[in-house]
MMTF fields as JSON, N, C-alpha, C and O atoms, coordinates in Angstrom:
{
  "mmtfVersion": "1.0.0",
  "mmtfProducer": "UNKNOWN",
  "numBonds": 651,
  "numAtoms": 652,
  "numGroups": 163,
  "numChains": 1,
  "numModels": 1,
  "chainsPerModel": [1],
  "groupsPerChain": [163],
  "chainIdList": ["A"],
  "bondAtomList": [4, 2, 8, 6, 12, 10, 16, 14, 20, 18, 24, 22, 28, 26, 32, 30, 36, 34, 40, 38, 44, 42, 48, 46, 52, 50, 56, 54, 60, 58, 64, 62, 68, 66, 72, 70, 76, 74, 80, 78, 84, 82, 88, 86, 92, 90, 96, 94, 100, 98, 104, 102, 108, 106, 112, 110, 116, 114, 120, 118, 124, 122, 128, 126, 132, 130, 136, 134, 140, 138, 144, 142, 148, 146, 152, 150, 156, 154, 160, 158, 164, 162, 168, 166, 172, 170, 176, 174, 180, 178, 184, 182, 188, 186, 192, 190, 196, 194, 200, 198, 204, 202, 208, 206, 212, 210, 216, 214, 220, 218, 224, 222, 228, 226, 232, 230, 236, 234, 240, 238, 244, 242, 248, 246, 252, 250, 256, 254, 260, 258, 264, 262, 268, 266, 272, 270, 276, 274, 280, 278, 284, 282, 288, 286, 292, 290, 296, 294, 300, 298, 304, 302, 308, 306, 312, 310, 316, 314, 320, 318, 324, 322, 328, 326, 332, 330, 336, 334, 340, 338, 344, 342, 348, 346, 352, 350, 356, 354, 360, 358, 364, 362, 368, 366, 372, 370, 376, 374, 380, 378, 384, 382, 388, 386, 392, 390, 396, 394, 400, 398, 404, 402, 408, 406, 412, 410, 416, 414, 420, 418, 424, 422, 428, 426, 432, 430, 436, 434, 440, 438, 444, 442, 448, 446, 452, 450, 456, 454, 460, 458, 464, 462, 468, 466, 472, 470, 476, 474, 480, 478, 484, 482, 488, 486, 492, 490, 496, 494, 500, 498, 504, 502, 508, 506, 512, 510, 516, 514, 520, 518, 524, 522, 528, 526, 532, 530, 536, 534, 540, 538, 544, 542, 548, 546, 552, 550, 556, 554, 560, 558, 564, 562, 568, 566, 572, 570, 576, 574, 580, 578, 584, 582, 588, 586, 592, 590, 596, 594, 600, 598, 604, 602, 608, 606, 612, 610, 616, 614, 620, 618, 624, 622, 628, 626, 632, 630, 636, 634, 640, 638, 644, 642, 648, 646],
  "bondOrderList": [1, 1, 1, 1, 1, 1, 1, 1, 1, 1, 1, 1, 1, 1, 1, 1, 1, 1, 1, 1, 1, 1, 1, 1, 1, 1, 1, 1, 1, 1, 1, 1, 1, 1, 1, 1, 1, 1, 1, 1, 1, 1, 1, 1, 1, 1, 1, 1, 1, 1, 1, 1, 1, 1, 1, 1, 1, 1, 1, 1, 1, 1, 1, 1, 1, 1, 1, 1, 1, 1, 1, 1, 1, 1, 1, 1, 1, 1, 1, 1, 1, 1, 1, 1, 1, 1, 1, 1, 1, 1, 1, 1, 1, 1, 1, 1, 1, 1, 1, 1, 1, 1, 1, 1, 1, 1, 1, 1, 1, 1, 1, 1, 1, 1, 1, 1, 1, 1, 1, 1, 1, 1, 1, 1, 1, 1, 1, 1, 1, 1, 1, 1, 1, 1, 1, 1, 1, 1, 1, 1, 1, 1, 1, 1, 1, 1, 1, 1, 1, 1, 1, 1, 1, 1, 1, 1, 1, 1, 1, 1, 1, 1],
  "groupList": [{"groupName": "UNK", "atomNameList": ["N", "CA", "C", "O"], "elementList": ["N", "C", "C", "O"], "formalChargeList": [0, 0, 0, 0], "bondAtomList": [1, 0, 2, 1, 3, 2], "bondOrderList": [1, 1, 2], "singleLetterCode": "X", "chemCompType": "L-PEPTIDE LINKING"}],
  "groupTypeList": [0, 0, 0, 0, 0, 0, 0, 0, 0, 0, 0, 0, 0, 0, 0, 0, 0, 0, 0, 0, 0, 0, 0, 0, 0, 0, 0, 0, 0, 0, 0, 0, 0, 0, 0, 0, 0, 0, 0, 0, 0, 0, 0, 0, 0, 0, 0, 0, 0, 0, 0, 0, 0, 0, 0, 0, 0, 0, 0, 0, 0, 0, 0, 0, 0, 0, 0, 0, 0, 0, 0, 0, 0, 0, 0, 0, 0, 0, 0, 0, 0, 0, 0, 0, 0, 0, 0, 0, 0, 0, 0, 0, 0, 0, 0, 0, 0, 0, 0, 0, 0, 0, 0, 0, 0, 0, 0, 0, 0, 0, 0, 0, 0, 0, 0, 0, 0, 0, 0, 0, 0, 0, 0, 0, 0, 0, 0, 0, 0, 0, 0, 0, 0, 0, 0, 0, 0, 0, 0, 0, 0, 0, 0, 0, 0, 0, 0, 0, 0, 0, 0, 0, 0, 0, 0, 0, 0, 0, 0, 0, 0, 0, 0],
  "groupIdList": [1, 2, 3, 4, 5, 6, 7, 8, 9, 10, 11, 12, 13, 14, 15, 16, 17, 18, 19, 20, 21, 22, 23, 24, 25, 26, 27, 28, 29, 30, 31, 32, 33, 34, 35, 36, 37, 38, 39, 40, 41, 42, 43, 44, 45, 46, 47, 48, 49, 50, 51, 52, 53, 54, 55, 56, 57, 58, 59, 60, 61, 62, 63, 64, 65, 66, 67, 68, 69, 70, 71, 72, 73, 74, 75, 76, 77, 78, 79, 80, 81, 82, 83, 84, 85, 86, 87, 88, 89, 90, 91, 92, 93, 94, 95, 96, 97, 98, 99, 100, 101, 102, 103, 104, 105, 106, 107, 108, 109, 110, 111, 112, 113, 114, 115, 116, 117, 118, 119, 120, 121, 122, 123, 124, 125, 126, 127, 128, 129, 130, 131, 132, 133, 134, 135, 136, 137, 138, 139, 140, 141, 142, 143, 144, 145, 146, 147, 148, 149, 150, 151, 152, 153, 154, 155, 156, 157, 158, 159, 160, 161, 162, 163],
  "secStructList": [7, 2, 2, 2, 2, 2, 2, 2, 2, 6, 6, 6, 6, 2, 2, 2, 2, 2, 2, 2, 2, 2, 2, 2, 2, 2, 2, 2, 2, 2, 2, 2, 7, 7, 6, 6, 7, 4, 4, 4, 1, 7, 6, 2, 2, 2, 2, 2, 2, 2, 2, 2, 2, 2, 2, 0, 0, 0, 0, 0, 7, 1, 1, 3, 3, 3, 3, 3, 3, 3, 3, 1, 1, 7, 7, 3, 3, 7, 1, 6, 6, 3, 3, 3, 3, 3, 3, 3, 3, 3, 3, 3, 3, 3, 7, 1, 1, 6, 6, 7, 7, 1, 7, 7, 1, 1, 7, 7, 7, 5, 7, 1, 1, 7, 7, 3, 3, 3, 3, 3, 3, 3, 5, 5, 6, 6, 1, 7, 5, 7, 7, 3, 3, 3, 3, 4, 4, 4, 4, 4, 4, 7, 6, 6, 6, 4, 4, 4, 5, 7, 7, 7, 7, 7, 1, 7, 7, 7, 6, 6, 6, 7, 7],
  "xCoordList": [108.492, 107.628, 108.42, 108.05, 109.469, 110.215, 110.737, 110.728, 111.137, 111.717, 110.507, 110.849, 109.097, 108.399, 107.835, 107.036, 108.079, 108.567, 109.177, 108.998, 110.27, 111.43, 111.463, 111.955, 110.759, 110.595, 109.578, 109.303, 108.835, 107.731, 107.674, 107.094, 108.403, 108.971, 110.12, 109.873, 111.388, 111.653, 111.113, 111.832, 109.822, 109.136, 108.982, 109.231, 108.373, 107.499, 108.436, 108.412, 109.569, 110.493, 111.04, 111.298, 111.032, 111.782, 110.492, 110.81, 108.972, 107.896, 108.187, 108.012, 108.435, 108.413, 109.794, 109.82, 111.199, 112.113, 111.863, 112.188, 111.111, 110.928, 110.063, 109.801, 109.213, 107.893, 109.171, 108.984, 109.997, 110.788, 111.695, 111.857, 112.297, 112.894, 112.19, 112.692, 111.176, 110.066, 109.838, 110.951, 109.275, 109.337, 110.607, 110.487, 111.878, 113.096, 113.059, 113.911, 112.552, 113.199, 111.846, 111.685, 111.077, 109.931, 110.478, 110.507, 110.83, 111.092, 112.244, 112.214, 113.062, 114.733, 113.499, 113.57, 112.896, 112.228, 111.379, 111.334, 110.795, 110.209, 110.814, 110.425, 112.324, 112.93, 113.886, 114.432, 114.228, 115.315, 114.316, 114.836, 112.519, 112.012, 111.854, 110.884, 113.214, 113.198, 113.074, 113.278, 112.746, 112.299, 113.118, 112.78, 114.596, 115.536, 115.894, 116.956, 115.24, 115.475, 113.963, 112.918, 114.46, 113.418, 112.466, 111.266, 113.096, 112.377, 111.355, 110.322, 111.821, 110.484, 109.691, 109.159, 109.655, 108.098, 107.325, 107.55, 106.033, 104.815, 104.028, 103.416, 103.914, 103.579, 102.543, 102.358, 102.147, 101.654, 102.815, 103.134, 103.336, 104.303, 105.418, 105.775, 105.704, 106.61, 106.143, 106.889, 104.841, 104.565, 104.563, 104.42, 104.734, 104.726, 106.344, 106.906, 106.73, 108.664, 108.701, 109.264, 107.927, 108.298, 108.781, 109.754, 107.238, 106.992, 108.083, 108.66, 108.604, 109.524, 110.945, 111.581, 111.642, 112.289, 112.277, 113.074, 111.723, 111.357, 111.535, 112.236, 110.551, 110.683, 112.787, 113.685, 112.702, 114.306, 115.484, 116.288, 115.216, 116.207, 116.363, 117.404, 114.806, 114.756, 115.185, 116.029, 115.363, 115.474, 117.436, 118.308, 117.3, 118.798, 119.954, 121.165, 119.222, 120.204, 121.678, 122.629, 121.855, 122.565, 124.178, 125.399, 123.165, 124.148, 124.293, 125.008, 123.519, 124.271, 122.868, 121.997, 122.772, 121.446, 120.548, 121.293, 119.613, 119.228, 118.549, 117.836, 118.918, 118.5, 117.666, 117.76, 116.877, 116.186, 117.244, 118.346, 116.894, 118.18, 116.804, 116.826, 116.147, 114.697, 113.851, 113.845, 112.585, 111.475, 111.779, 112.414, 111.5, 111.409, 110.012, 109.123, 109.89, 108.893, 107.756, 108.132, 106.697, 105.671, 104.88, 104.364, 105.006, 103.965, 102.337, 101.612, 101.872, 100.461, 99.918, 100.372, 98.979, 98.747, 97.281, 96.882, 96.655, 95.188, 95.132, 96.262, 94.067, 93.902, 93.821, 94.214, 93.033, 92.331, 93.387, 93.52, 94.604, 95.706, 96.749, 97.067, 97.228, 98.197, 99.705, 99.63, 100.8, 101.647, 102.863, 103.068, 103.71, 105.007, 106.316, 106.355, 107.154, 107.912, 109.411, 109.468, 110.253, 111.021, 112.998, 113.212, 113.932, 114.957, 115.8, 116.018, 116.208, 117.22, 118.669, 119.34, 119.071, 120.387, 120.914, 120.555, 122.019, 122.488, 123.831, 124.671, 123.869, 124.269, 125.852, 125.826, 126.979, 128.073, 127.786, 128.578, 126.308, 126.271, 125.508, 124.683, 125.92, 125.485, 123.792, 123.0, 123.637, 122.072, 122.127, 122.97, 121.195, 120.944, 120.707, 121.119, 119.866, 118.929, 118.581, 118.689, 118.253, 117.628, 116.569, 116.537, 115.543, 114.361, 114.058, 113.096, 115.587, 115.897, 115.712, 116.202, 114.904, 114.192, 113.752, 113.418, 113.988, 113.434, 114.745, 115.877, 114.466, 115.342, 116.084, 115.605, 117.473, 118.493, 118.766, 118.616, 119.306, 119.586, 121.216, 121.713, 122.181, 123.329, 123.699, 124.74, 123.344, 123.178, 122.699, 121.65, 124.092, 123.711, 124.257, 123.588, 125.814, 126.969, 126.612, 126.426, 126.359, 126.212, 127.586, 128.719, 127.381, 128.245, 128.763, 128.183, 130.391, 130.915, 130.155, 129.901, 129.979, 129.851, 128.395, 128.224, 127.414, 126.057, 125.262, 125.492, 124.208, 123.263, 122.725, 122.934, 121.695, 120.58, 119.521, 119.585, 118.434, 117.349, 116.115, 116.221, 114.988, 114.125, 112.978, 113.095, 112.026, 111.025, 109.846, 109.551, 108.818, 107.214, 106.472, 106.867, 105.471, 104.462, 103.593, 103.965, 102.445, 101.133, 100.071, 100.142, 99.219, 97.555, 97.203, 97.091, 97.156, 96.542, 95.567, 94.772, 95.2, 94.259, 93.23, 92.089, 93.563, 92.57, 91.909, 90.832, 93.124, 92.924, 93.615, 93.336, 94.925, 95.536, 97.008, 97.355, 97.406, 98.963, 99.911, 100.45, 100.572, 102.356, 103.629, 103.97, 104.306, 105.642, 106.515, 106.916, 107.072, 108.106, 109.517, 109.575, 110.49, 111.662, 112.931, 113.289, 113.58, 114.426, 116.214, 116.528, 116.722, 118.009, 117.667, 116.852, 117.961, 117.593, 117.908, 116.96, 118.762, 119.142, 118.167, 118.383, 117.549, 117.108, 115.274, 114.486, 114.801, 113.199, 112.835, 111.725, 113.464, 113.108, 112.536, 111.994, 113.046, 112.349, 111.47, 111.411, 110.94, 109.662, 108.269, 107.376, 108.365, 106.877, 105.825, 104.759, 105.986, 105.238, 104.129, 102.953, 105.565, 105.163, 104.315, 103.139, 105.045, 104.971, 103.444, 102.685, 103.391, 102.29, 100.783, 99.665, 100.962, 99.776, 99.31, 98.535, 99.676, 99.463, 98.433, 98.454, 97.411, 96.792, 97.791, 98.549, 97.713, 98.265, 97.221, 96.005, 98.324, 97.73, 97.741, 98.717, 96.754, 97.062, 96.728, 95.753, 97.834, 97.456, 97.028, 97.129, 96.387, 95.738, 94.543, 94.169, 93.968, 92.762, 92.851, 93.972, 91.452, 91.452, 92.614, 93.241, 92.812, 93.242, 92.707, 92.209, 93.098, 92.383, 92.894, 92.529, 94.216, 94.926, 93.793, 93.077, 93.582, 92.805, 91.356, 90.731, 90.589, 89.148, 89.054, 89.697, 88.108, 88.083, 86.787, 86.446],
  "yCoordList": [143.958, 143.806, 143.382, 142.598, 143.979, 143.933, 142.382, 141.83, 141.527, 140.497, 139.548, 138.621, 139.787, 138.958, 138.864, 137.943, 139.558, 139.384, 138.505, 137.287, 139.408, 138.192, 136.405, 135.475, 136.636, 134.919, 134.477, 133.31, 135.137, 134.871, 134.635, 133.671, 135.692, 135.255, 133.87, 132.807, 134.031, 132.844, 131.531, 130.554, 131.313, 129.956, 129.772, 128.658, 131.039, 130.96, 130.087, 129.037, 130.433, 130.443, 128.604, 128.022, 128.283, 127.399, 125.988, 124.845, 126.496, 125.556, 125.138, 124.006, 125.807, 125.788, 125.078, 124.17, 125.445, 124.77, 122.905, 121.992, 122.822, 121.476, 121.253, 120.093, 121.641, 120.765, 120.581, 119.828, 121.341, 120.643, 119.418, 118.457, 119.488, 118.405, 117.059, 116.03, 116.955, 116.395, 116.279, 116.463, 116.132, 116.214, 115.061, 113.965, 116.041, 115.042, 113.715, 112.918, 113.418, 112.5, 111.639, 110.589, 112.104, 111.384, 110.815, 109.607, 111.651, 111.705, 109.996, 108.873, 110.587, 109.656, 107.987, 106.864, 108.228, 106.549, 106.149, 105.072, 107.089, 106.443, 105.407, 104.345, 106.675, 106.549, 105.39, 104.896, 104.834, 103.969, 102.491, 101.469, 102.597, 101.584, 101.308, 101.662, 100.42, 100.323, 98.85, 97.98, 98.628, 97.274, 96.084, 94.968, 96.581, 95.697, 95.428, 94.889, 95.718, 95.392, 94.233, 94.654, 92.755, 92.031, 92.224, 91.978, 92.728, 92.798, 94.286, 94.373, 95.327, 95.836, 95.797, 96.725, 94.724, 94.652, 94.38, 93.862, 94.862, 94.177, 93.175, 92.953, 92.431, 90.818, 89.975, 88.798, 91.044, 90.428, 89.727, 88.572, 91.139, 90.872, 89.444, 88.509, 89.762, 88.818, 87.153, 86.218, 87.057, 85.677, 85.234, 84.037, 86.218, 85.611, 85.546, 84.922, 86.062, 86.233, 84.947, 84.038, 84.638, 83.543, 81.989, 81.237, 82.134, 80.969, 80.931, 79.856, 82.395, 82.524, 82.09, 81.707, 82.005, 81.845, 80.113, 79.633, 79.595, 77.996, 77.048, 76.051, 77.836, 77.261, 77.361, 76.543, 78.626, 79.269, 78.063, 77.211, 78.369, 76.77, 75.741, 75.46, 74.963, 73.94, 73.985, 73.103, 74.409, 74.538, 75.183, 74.742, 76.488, 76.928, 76.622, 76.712, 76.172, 76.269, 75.485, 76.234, 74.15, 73.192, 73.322, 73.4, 73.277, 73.381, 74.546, 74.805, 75.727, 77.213, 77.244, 76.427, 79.057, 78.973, 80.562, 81.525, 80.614, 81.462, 82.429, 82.105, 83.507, 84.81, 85.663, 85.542, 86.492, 88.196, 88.935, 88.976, 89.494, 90.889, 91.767, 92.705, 91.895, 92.945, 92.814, 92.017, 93.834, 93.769, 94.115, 95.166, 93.48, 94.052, 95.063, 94.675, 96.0, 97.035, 96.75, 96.011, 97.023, 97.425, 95.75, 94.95, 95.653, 94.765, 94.688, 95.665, 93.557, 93.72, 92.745, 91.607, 92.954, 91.967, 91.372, 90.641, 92.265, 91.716, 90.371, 89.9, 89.382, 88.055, 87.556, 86.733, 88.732, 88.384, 88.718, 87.905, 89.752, 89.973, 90.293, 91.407, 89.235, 88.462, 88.821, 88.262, 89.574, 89.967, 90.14, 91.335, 89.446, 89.928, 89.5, 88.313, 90.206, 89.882, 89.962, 90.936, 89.26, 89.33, 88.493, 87.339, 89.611, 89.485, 88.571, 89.112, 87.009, 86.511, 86.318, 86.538, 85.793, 85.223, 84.426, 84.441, 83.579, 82.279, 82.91, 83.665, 82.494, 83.599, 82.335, 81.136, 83.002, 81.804, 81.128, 80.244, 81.312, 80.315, 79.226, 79.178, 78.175, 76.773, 76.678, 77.62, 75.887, 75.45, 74.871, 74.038, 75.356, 75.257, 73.192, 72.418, 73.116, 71.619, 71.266, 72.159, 70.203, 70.434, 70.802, 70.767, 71.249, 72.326, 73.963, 74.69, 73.984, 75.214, 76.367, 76.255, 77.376, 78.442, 80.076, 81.038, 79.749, 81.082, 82.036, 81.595, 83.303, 84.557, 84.317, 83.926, 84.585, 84.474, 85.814, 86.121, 86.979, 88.207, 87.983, 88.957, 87.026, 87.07, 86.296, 86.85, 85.586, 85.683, 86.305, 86.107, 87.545, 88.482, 88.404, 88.718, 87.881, 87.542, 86.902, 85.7, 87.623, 86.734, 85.805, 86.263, 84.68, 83.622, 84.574, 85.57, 83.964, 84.588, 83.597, 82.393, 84.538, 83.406, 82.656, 81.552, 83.36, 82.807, 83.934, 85.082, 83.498, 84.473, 84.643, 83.98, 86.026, 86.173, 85.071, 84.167, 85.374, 84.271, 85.193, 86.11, 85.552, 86.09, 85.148, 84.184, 85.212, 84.841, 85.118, 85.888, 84.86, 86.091, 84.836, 83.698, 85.035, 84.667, 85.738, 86.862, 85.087, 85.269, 84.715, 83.488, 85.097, 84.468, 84.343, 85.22, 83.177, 83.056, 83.372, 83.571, 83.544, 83.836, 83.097, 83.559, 81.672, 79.991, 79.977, 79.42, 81.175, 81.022, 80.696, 80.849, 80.039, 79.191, 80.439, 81.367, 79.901, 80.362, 80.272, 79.766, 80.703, 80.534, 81.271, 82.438, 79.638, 80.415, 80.081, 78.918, 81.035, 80.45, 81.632, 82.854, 80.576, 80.713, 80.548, 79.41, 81.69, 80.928, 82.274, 83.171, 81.761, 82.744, 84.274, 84.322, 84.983, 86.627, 86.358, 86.701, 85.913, 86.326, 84.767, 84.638, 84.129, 83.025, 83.581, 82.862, 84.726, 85.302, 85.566, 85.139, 86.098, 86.517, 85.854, 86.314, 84.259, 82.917, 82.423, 81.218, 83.057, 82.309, 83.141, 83.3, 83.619, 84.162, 83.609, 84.221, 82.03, 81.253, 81.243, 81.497, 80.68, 80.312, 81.983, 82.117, 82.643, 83.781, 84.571, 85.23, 84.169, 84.716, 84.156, 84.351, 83.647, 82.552, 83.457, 82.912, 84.891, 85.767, 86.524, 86.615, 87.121, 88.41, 89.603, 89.97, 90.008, 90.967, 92.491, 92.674, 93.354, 94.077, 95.645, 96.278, 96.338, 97.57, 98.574, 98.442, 99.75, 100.671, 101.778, 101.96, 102.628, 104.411, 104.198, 103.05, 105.186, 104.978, 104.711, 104.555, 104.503, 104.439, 105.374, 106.283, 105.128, 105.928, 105.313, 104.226, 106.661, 105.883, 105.081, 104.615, 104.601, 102.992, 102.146, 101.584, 102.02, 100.78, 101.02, 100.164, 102.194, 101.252, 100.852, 101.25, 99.945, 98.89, 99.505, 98.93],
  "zCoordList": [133.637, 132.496, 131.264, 130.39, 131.343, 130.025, 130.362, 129.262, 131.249, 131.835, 131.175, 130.441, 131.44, 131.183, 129.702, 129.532, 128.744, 127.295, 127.077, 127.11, 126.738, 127.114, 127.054, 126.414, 127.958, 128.469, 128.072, 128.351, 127.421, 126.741, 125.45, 124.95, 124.715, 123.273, 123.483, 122.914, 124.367, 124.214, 124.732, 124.525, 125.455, 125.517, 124.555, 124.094, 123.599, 121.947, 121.807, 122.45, 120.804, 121.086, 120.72, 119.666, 121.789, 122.159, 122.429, 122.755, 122.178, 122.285, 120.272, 119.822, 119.793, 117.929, 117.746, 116.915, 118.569, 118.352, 118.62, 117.861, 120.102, 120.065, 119.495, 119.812, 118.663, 117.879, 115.985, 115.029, 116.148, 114.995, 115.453, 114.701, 116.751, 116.636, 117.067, 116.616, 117.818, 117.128, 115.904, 115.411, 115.246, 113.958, 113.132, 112.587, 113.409, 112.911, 113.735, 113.341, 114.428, 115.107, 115.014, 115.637, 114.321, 113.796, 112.285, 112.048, 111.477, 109.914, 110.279, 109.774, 111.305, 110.99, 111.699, 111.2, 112.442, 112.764, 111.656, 111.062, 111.508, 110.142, 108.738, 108.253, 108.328, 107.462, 107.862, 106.875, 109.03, 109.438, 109.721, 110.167, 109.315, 108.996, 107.602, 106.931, 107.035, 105.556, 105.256, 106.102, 104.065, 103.646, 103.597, 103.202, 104.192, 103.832, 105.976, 106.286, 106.728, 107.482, 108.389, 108.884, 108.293, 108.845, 109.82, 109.696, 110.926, 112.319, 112.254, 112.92, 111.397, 110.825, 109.762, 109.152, 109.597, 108.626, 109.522, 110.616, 108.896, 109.639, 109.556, 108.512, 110.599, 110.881, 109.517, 109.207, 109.087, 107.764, 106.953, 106.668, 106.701, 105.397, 105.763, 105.046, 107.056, 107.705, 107.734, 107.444, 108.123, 107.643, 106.377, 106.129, 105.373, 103.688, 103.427, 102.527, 104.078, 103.685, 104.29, 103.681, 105.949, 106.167, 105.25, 105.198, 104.54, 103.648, 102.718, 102.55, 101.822, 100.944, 101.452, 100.471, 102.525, 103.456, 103.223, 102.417, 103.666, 104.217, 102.598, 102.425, 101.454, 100.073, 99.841, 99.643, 99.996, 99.056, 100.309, 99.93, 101.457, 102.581, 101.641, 101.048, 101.495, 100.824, 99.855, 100.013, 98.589, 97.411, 96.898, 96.149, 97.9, 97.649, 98.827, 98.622, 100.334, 101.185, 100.678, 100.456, 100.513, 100.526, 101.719, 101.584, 102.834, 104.407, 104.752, 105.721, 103.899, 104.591, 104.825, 104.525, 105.805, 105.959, 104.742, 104.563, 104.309, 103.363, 104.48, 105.43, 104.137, 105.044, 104.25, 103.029, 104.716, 104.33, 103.947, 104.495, 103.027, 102.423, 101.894, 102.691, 101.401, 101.156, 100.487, 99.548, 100.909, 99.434, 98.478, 98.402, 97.494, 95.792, 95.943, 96.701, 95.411, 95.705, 96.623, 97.533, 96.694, 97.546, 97.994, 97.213, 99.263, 99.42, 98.962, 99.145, 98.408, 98.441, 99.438, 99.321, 100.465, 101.434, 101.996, 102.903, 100.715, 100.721, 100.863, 100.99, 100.899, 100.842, 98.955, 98.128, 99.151, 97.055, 96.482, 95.568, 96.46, 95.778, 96.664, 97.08, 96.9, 97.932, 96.787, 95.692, 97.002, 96.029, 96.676, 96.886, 97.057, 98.328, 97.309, 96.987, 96.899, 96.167, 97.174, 97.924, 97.193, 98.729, 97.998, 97.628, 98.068, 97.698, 99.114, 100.199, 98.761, 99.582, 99.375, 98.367, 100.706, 99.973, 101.081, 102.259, 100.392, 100.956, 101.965, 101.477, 103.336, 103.837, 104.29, 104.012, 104.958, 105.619, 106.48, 106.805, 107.314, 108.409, 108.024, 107.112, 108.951, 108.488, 108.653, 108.681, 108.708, 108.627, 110.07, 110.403, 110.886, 112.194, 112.611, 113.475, 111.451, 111.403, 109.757, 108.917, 109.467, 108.607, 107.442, 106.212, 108.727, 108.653, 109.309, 109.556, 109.398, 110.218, 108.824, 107.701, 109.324, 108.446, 108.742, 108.051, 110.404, 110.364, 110.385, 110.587, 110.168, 110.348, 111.47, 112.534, 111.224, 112.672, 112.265, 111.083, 113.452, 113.409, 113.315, 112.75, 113.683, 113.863, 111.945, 111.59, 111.105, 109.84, 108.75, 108.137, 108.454, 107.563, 106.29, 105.306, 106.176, 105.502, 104.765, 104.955, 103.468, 102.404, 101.934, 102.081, 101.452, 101.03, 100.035, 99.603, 99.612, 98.227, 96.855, 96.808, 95.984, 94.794, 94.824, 94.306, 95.467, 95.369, 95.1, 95.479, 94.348, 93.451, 94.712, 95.728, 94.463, 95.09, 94.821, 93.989, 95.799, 95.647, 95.137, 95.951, 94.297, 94.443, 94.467, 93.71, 95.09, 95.84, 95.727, 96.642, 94.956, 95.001, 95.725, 95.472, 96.562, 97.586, 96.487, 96.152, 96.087, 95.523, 95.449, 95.374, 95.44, 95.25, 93.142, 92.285, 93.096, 91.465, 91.18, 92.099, 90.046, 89.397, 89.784, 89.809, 90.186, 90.686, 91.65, 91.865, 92.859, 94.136, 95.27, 96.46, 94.498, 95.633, 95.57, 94.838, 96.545, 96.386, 96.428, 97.413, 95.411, 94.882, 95.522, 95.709, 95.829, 96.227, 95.461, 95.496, 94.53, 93.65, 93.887, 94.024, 93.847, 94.13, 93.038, 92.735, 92.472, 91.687, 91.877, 92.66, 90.912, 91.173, 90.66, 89.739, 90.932, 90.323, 89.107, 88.402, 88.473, 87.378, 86.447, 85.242, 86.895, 86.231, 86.213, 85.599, 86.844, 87.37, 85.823, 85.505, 84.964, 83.75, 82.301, 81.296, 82.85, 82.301, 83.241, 83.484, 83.666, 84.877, 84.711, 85.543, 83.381, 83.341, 83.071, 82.999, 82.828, 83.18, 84.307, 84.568, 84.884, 86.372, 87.162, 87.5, 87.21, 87.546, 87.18, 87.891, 85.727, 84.837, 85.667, 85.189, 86.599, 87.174, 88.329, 89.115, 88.607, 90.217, 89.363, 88.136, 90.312, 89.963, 89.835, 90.733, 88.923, 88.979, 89.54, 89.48, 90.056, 91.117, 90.733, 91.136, 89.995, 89.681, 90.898, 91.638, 91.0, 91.727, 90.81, 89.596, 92.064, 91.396, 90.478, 90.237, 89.99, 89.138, 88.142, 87.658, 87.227, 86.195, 85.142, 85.686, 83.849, 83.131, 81.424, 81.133, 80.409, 79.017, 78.496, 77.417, 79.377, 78.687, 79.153, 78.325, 80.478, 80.956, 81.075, 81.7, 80.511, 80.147, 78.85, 77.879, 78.923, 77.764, 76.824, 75.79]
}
């Protein structure tokens, strides 16, 4: 009797030990899907990096090839407020072709001596949508261009924003 205690508290026991490590090993997959790694985003987001990708080749490659390095905060991926803001860079490997664009996993190495690329994929105010591409450090004179996206508020109302 006393044997079957025992073994009873430790199933308890040891059913609570594995529902934690469960748990961790939930937390660490979750957490090891981060925004700076390509092959997990989700296929949404990934076809708009695409486009950002293909503009920033054209525009920044000149013989190397331009790679994914991460999101700038939160995707938006509605159709009506289309908002993907997506950090690149010009990496040491050559350019496959000269319409060669998509993500290679073996090009990570960023070049010495080349800016980042930042990138926003958006829907305008008009309707249509913008891919604009320029150096990180050049994004801060582009509020122009830039100024042309819906902009996308999260959370509720508050007494700044009713009118």
């Amino acid at each position: 009797m006393i044997c079957d205690t025992h073994s009873s508290v430790f199933l308890h026991n040891m059913d609570g030990a594995l529902k934690v490590l469960l748990l961790a090993a939930l937390i660490l997959l979750v957490s090891s899907q981060t925004s700076n790694n390509y092959r997990s985003l989700p296929g949404v987001v990934t076809k708009h990096v695409d486009k950002a990708l293909k503009k920033a080749n054209e525009d920044f490659g000149a013989g190397h090839h331009v790679a994914f390095d991460s999101l700038i905060g939160t995707p938006v991926t509605r159709e009506s407020t289309l908002n993907i803001n997506v950090l690149l860079k010009v990496t040491t490997c050559k350019k496959a072709s000269k319409d060669a664009y998509e993500h290679r996993d073996d090009c990570n190495d960023r070049k010495e001596k080349t800016p980042f690329i930042d990138c926003l994929v958006c829907k305008t105010k008009d309707g249509n949508e913008l891919i604009d591409c320029a150096r990180k450090i050049d994004v801060s004179s582009r509020t122009g261009i830039r100024g042309k996206c819906i902009v996308h508020l999260t959370g509720g109302s508050t007494i700044l924003t009713i009118t």
